[in-house]
Tab-separated table of C-alpha atoms in Angstrom:
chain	number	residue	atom	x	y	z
A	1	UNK	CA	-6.130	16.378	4.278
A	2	UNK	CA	-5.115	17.425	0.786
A	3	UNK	CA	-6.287	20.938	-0.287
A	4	UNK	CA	-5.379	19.827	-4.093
A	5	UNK	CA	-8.069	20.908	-6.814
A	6	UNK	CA	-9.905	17.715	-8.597
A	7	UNK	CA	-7.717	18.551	-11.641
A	8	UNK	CA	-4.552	18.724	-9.852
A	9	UNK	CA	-5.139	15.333	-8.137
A	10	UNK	CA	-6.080	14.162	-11.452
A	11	UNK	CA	-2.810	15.316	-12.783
A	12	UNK	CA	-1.217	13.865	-9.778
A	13	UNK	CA	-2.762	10.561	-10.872
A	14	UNK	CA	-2.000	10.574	-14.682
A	15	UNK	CA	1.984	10.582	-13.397
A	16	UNK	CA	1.873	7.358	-12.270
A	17	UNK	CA	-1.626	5.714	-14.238
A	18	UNK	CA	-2.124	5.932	-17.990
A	19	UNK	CA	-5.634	6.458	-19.409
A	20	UNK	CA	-9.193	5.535	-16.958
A	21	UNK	CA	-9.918	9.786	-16.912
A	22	UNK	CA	-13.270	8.771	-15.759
A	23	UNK	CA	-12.136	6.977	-12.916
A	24	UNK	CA	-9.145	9.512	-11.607
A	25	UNK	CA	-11.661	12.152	-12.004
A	26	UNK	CA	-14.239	10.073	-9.549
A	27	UNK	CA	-11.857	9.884	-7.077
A	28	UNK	CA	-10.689	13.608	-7.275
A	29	UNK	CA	-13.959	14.675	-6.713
A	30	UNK	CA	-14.578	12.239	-3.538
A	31	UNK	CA	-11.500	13.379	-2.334
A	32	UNK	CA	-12.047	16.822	-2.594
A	33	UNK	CA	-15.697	16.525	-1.190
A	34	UNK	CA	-13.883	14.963	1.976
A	35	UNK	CA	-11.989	18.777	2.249
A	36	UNK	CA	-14.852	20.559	1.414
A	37	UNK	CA	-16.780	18.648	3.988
A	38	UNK	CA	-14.451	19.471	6.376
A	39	UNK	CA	-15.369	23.546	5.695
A	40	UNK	CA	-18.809	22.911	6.922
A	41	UNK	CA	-20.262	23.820	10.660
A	42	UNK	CA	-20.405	20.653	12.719
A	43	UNK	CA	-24.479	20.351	12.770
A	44	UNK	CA	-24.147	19.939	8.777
A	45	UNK	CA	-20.630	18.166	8.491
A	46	UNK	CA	-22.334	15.126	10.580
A	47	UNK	CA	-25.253	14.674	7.856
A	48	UNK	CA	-22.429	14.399	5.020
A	49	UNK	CA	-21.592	10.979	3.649
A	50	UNK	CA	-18.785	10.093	1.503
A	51	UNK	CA	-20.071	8.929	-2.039
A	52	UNK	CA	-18.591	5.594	-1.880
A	53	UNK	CA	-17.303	4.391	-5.422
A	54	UNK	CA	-17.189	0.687	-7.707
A	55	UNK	CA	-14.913	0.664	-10.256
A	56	UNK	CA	-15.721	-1.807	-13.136
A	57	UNK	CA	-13.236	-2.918	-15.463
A	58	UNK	CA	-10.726	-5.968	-16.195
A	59	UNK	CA	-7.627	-6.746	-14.330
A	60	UNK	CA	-4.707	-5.013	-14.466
A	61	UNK	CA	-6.131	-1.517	-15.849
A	62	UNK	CA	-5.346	0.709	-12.507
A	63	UNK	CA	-8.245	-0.118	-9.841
A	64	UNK	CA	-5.723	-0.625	-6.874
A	65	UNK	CA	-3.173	1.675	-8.106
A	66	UNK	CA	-5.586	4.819	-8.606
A	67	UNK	CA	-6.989	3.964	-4.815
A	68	UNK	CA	-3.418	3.137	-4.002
A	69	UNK	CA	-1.788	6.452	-4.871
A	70	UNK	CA	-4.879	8.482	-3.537
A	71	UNK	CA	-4.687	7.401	-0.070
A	72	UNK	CA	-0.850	8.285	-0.885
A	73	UNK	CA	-1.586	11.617	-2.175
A	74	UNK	CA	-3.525	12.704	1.174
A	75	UNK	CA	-1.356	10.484	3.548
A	76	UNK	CA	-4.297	8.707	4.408
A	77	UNK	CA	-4.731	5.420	6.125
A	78	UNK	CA	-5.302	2.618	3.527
A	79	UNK	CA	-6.059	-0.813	3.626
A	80	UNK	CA	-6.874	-2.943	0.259
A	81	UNK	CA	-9.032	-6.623	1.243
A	82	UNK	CA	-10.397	-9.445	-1.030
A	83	UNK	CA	-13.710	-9.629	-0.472
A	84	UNK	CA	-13.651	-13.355	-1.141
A	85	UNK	CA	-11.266	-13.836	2.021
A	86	UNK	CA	-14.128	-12.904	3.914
A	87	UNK	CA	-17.262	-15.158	5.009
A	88	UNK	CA	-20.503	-14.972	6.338
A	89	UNK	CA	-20.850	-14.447	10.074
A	90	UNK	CA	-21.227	-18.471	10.909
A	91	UNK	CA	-18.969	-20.090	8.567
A	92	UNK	CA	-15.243	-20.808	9.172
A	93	UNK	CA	-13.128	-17.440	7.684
A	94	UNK	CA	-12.369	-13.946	8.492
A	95	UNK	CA	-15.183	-11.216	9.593
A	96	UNK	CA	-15.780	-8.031	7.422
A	97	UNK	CA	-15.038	-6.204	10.973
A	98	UNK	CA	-11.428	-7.211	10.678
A	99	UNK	CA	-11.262	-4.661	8.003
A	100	UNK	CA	-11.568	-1.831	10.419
A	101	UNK	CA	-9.180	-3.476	12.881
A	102	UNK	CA	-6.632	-3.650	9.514
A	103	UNK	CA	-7.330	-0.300	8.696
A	104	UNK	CA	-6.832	0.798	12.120
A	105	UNK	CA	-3.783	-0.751	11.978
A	106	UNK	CA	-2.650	1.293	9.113
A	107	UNK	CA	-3.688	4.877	10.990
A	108	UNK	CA	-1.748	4.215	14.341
A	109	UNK	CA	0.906	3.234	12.088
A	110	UNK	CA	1.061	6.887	9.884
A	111	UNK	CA	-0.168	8.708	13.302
A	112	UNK	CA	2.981	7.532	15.184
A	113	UNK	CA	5.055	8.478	12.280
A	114	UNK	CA	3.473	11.885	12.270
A	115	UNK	CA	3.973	12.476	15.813
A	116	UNK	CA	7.471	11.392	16.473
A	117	UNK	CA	8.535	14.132	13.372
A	118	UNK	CA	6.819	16.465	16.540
A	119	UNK	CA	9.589	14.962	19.213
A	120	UNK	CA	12.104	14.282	16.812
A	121	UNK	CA	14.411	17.247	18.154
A	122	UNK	CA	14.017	16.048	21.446
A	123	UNK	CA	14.381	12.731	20.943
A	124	UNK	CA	17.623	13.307	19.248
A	125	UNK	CA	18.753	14.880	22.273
A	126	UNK	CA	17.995	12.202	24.415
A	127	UNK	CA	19.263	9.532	22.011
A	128	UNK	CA	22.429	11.341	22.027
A	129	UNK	CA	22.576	11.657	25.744
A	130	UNK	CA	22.347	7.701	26.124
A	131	UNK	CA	25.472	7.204	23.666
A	132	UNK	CA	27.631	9.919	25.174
A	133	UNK	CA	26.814	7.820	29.003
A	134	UNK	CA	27.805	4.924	27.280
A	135	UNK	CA	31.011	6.560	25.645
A	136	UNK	CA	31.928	9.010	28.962
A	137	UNK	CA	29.545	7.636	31.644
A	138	UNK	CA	27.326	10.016	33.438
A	139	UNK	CA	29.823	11.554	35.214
A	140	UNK	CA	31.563	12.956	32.862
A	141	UNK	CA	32.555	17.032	33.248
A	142	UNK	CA	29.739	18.846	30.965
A	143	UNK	CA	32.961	19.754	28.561
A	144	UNK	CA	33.713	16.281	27.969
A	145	UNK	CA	30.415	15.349	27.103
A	146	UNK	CA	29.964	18.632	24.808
A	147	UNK	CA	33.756	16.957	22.912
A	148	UNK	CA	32.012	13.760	22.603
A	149	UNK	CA	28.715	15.334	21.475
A	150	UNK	CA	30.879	17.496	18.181
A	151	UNK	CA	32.863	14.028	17.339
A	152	UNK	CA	29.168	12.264	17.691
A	153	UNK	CA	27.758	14.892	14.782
A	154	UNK	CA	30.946	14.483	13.087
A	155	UNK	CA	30.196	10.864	12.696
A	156	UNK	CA	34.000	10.319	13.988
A	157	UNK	CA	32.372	7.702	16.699
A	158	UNK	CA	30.252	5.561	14.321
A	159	UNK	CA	32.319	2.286	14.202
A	160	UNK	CA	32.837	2.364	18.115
A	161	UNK	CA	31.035	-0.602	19.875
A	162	UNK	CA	29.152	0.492	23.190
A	163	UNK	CA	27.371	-1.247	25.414
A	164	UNK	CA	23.288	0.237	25.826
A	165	UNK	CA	20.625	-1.180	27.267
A	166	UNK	CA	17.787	-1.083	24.612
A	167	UNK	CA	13.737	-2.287	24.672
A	168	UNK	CA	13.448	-6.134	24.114
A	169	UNK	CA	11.530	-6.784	20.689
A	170	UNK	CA	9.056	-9.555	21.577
A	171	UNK	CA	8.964	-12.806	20.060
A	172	UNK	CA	7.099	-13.189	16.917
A	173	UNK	CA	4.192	-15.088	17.366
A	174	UNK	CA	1.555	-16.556	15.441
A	175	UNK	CA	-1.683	-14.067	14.554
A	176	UNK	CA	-4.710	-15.812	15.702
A	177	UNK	CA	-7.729	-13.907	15.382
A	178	UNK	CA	-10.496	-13.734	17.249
A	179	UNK	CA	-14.020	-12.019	16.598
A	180	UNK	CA	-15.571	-12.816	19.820
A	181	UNK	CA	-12.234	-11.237	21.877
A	182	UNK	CA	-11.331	-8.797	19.810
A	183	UNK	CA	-7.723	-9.760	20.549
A	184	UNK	CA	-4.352	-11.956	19.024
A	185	UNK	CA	-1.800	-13.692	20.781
A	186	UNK	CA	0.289	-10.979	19.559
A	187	UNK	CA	-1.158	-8.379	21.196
A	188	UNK	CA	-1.368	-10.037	24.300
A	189	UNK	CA	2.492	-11.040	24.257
A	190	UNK	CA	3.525	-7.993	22.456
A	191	UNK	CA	2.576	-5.832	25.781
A	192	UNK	CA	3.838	-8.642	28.374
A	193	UNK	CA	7.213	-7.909	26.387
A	194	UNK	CA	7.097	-3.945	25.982
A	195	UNK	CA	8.832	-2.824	28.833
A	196	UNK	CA	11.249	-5.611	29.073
A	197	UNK	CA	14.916	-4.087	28.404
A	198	UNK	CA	17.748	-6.187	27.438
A	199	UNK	CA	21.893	-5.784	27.259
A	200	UNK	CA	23.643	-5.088	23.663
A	201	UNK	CA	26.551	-4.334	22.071
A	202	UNK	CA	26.202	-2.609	18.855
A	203	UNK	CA	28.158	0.030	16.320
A	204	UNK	CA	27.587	3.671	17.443
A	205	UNK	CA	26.126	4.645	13.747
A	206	UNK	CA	23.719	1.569	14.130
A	207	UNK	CA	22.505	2.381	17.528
A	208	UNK	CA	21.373	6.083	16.874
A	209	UNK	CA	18.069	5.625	15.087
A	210	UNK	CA	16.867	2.627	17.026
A	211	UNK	CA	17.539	5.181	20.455
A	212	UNK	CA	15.264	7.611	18.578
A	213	UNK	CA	13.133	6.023	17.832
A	214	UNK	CA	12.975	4.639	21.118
A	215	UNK	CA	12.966	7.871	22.716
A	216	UNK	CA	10.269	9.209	20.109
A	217	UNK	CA	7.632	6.270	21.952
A	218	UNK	CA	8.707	7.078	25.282
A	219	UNK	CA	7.940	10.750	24.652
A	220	UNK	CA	4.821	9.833	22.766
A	221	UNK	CA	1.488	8.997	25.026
A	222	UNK	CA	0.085	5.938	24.087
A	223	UNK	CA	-3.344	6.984	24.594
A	224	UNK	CA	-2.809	10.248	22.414
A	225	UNK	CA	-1.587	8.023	19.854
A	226	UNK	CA	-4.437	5.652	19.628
A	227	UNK	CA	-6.956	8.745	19.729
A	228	UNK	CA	-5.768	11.000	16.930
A	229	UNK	CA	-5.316	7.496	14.997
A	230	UNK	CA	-8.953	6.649	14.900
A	231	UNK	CA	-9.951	10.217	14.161
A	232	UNK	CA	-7.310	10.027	11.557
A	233	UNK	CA	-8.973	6.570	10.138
A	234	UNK	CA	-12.761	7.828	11.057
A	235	UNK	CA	-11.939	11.168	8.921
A	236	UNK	CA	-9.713	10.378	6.061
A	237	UNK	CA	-9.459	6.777	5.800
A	238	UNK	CA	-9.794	4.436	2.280
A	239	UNK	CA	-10.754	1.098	2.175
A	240	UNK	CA	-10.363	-0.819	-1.126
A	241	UNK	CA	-12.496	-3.850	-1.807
A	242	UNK	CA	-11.079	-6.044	-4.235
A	243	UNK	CA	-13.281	-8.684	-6.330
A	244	UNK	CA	-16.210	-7.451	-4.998
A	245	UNK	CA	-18.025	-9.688	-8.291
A	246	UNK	CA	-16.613	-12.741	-6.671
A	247	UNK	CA	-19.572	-12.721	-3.988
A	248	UNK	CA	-21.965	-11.750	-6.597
A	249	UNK	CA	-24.257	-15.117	-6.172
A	250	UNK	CA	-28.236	-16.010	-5.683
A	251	UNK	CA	-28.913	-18.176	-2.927
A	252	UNK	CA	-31.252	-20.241	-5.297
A	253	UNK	CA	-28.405	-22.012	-6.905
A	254	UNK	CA	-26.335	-23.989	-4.667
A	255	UNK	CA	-24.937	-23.860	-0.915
A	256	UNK	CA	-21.590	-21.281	-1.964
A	257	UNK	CA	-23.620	-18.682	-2.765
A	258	UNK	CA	-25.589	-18.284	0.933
A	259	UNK	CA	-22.247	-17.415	1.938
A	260	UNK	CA	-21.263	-15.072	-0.353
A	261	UNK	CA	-24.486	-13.144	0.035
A	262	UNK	CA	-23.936	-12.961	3.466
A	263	UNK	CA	-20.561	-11.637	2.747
A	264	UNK	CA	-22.384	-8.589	1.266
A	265	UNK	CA	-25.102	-8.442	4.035
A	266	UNK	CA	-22.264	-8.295	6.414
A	267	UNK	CA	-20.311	-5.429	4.399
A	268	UNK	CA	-23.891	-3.083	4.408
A	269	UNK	CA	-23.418	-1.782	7.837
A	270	UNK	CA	-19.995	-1.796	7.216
A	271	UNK	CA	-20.055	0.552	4.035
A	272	UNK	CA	-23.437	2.850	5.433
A	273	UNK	CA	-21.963	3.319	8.611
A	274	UNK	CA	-21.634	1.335	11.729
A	275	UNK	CA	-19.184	1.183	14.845
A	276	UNK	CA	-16.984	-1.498	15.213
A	277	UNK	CA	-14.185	-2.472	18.386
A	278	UNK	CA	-10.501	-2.711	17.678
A	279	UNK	CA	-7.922	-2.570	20.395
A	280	UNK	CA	-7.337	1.129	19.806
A	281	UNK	CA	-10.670	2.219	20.672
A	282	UNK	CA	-14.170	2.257	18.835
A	283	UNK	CA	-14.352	3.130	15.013
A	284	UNK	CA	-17.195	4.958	12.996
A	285	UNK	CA	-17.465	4.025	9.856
A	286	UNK	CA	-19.988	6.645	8.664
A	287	UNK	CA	-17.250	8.878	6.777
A	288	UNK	CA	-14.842	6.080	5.642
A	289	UNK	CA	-14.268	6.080	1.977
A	290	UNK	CA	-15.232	2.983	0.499
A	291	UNK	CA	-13.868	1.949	-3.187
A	292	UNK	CA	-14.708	-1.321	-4.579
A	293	UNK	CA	-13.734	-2.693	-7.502
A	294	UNK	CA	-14.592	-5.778	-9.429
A	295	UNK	CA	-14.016	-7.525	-13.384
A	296	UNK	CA	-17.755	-8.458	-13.258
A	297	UNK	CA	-16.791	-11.005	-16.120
A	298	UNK	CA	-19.687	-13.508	-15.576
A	299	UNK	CA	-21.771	-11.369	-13.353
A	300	UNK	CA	-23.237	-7.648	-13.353
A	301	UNK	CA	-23.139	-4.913	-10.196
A	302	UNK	CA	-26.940	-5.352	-10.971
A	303	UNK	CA	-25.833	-8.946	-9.421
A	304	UNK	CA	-25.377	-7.093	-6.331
A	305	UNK	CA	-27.635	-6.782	-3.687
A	306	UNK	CA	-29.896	-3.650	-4.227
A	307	UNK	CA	-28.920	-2.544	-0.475
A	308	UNK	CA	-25.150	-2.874	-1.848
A	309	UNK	CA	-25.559	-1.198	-4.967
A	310	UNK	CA	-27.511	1.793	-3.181
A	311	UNK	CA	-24.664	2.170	-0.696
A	312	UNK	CA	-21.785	2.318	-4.081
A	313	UNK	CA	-23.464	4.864	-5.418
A	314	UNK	CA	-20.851	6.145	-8.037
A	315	UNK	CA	-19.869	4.016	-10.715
A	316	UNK	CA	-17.027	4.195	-13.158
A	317	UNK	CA	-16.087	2.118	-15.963
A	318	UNK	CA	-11.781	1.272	-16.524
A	319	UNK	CA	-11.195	0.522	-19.820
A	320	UNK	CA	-8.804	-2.651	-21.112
A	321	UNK	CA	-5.501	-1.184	-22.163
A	322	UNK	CA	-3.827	-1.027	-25.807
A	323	UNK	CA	-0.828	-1.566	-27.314
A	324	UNK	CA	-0.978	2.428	-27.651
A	325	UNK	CA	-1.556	2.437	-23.743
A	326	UNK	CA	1.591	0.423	-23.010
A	327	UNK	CA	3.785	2.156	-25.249
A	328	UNK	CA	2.839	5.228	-22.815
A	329	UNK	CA	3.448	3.381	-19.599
A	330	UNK	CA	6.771	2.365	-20.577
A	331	UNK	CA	7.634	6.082	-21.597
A	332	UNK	CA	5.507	8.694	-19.929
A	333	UNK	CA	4.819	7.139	-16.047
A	334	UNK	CA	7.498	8.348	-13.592
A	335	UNK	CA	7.873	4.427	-12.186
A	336	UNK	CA	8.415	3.230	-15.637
A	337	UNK	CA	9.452	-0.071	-16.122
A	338	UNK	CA	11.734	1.086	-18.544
A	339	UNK	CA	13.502	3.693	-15.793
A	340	UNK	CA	13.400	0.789	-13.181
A	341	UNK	CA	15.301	-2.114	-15.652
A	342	UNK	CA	18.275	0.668	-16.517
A	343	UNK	CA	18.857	1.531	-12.935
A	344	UNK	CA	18.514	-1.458	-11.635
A	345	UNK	CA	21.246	-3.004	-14.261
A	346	UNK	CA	23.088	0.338	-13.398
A	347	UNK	CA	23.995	-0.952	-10.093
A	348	UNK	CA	26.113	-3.810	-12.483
A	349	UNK	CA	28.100	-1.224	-14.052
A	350	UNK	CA	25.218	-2.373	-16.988
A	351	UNK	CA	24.352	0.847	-19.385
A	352	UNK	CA	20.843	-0.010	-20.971
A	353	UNK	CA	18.947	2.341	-23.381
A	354	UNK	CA	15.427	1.830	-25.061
A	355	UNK	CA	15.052	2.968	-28.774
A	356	UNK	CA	11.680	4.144	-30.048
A	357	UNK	CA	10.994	1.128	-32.047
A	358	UNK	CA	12.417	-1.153	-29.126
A	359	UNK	CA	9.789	0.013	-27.196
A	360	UNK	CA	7.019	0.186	-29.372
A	361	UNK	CA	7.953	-3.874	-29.982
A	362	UNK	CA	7.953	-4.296	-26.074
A	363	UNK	CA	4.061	-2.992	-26.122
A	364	UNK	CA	3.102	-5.030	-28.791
A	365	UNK	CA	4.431	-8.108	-27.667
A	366	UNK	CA	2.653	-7.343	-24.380
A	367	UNK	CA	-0.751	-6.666	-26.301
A	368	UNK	CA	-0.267	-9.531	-28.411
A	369	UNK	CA	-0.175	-12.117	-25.764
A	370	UNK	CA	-3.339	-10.436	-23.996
A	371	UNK	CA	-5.047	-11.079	-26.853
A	372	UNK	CA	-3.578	-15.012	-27.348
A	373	UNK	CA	-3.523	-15.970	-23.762
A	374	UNK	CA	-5.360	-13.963	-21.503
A	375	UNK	CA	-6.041	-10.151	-20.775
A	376	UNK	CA	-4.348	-9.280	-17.591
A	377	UNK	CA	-3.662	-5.748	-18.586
A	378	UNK	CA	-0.313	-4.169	-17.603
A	379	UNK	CA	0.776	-6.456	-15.186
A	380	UNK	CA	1.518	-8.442	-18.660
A	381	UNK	CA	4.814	-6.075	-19.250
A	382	UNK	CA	5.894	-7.106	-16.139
A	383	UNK	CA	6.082	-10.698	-17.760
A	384	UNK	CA	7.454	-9.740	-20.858
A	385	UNK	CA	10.317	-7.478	-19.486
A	386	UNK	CA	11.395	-9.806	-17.091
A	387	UNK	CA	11.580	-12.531	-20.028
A	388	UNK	CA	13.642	-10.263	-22.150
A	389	UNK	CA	15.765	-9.450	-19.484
A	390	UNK	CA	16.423	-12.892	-18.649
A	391	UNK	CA	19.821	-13.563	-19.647
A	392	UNK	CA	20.988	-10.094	-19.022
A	393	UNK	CA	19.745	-9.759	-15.380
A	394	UNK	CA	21.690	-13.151	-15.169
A	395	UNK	CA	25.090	-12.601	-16.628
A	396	UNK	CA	25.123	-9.035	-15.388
A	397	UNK	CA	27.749	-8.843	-13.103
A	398	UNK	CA	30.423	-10.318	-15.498
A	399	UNK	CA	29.536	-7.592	-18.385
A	400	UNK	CA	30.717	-4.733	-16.328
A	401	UNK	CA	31.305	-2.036	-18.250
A	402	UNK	CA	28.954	-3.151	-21.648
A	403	UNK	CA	26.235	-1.338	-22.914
A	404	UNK	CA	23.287	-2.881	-24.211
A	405	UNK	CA	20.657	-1.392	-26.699
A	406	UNK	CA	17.109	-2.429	-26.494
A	407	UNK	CA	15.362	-1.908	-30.030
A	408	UNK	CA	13.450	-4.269	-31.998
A	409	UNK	CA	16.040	-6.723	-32.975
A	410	UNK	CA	16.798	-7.182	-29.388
A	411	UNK	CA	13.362	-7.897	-28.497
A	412	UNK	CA	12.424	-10.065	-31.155
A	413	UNK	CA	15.764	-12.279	-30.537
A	414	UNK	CA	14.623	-12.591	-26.933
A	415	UNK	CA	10.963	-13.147	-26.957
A	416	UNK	CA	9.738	-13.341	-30.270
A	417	UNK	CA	9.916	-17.308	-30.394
A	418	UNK	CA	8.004	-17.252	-27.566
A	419	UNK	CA	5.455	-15.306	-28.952
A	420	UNK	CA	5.275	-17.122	-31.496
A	421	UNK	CA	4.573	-20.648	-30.152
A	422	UNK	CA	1.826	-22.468	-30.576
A	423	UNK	CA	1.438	-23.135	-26.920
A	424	UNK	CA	2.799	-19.941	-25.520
A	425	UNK	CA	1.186	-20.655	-22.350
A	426	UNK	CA	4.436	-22.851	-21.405
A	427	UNK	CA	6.513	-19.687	-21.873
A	428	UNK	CA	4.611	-16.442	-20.221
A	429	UNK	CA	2.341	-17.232	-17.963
């Protein structure tokens, strides 16, 4: 649990997401209310809910990133859904339950991580031990094995092929859910194969951190693991509900929208609080933290069900981005797009710089397709970068050694004709 103030988790945020202060500030403040919940006795701490959030605004202004980089930002578990790939208990599709299993998923995940940093030392040790039998055998004199040990650390032994008997991986097999069991064929397969060792011969410098982390799960208990996971995802975990105006719908108007009512009647308990089965144990859902997010284009939250709306009780509104908001993102975000082209032309032997005006041309190309086409936000300088990049990214590894300007002219030479089309759908989208 972060013990960051709202305004330094707010100026965590703004590294990474331009603009939507309203929204970063929400968050902060849920997040912090988690830590200062977490100061209370235990009588009171029970009776403390999280203030679950929706987040209204158009594509591609920030909704999953914000959540995204929170959850990041406290090392929490985080899981983002659809809510239209979910269905009303009945119909043929996936059960709001299996968002709890996902989640779940996600905190034995980070809580094994966590815990083999604990046994790292000793697994080292033991990792070690298995590559100096296979090097010396077990007999070896203690000083032989202590020689082999200082050429091990040395990395003198790393291209030397040794023979180790490792864990089997099992087969990968199909997922096929199952509400009623509660259970996948991979599950069921994946423990048949766990203890299952097999023969290999590998490189000593590729064998050491598959033997840790080998050694880190046979030093970790499984049923420690699975415990401190679902206090982990009880406690701290996010979920993100995505298109949550997508089962917006009256049951007046045709046969779709039963179901996607019943897609929010199954989410109440859910988001209130309820306890639901996974194969690590049961799960409250009373303290998850529960974001949803929607466009709400041709429907209203007030198109929610009241229950719903009661249970998202904090609302913030994400505002579409400007050309004055891209020029930002390209220039001010540490992931820049910008940062990520130049270094990733670098690896070519490819020197690429941005000039002011280059830059401020990216943006409003970017804006000015929004407006022609359709608004998708910031995922549209994804589009437009990768089309002026087109040729370069191409002919890249035969212009070793060049160096390549991006300003205005560049830009305009490269997209501007696109732009300019009369159907520029054929071009961007």
């Amino acid at each position: 649990m972060t013990t960051l103030t709202p305004s330094e988790i707010v100026a965590e945020l703004d590294r990474y997401i331009i603009g939507q202060k309203e929204a970063k500030r929400a968050v902060a403040v849920a997040l912090r209310s988690r830590w200062r919940r977490k100061q209370l006795p235990d009588d009171l701490r029970e009776e403390v809910y999280p203030k679950n959030i929706l987040m209204i605004g158009p594509t591609g202004v920030g909704k999953t990133e914000i959540s995204r980089r929170l959850a990041k930002l406290c090392n929490a578990p985080f899981i983002k859904v659809d809510a239209t790939k979910f269905t009303e208990v009945g119909y043929v599709g996936r059960d709001v339950d299996q968002i709890i299993r996902d989640l779940m998923d996600a905190a034995v995940k980070d809580t094994r991580k966590i815990m083999r940093r604990e046994v790292m030392p000793a697994a080292v040790a033991a990792a070690e031990d298995r590559i100096i039998d296979a090097l010396a055998g077990k007999d070896a004199r203690p000083s032989t094995r202590e020689k082999f040990r200082e050429k091990l650390a040395a990395g003198e032994l790393d291209d030397t092929i040794i023979d180790l008997k490792v864990r089997d991986k099992p087969p990968k097999i199909p997922i096929i859910e199952s509400s009623e069991m509660n259970i996948t064929l991979a599950d069921m397969f994946g423990k048949a194969f766990k203890d299952r060792t097999v023969n290999k011969n590998v490189r000593v410098g590729d064998s050491i951190k598959m033997l840790v982390d080998e050694e880190s799960d046979n030093l970790l208990d499984d049923e420690s693991v699975n415990q401190s996971a679902v206090q982990l995802a009880e406690q701290n975990g996010i979920v993100f509900i995505d298109e949550i105006d997508k089962v917006c719908g009256r049951s007046e108007t045709d046969g779709r929208h039963v179901s996607r009512e019943g897609v929010q009647r199954d989410l109440l308990p859910l988001i209130e609080g309820t306890t639901v089965s996974t194969n690590y144990g049961t799960v409250k859902t009373d303290h998850i933290l529960f974001i949803a997010s929607g466009a709400f284009h041709f429907s209203k939250p007030s198109d929610l069900l009241p229950e719903l709306q009661g249970r998202l009780p904090i609302r913030v509104n994400l505002r579409a981005l400007t050309e004055e908001d891209f020029v930002r993102i390209l220039t001010e975000t540490v992931n820049a797009l910008t940062l990520q082209y130049s270094e990733l032309l670098a690896t070519e032997g490819v020197t690429v710089s941005f000039t002011d005006d280059g830059i401020t041309k990216l943006a409003h190309m970017a804006a000015q397709v929004n407006q022609n086409v359709e608004n998708i936000g910031a995922r549209r300088l994804y589009t437009v970068m990768e089309r002026i990049f087109e040729d370069l990214s191409f002919s890249a590894p035969e212009r070793k050694g060049e160096s390549v300007t991006v300003n205005a002219e560049f830009v305009e030479e490269n997209l501007g004709e696109f732009v300019n089309a009369a159907d520029i759908s054929r071009y961007v989208l």
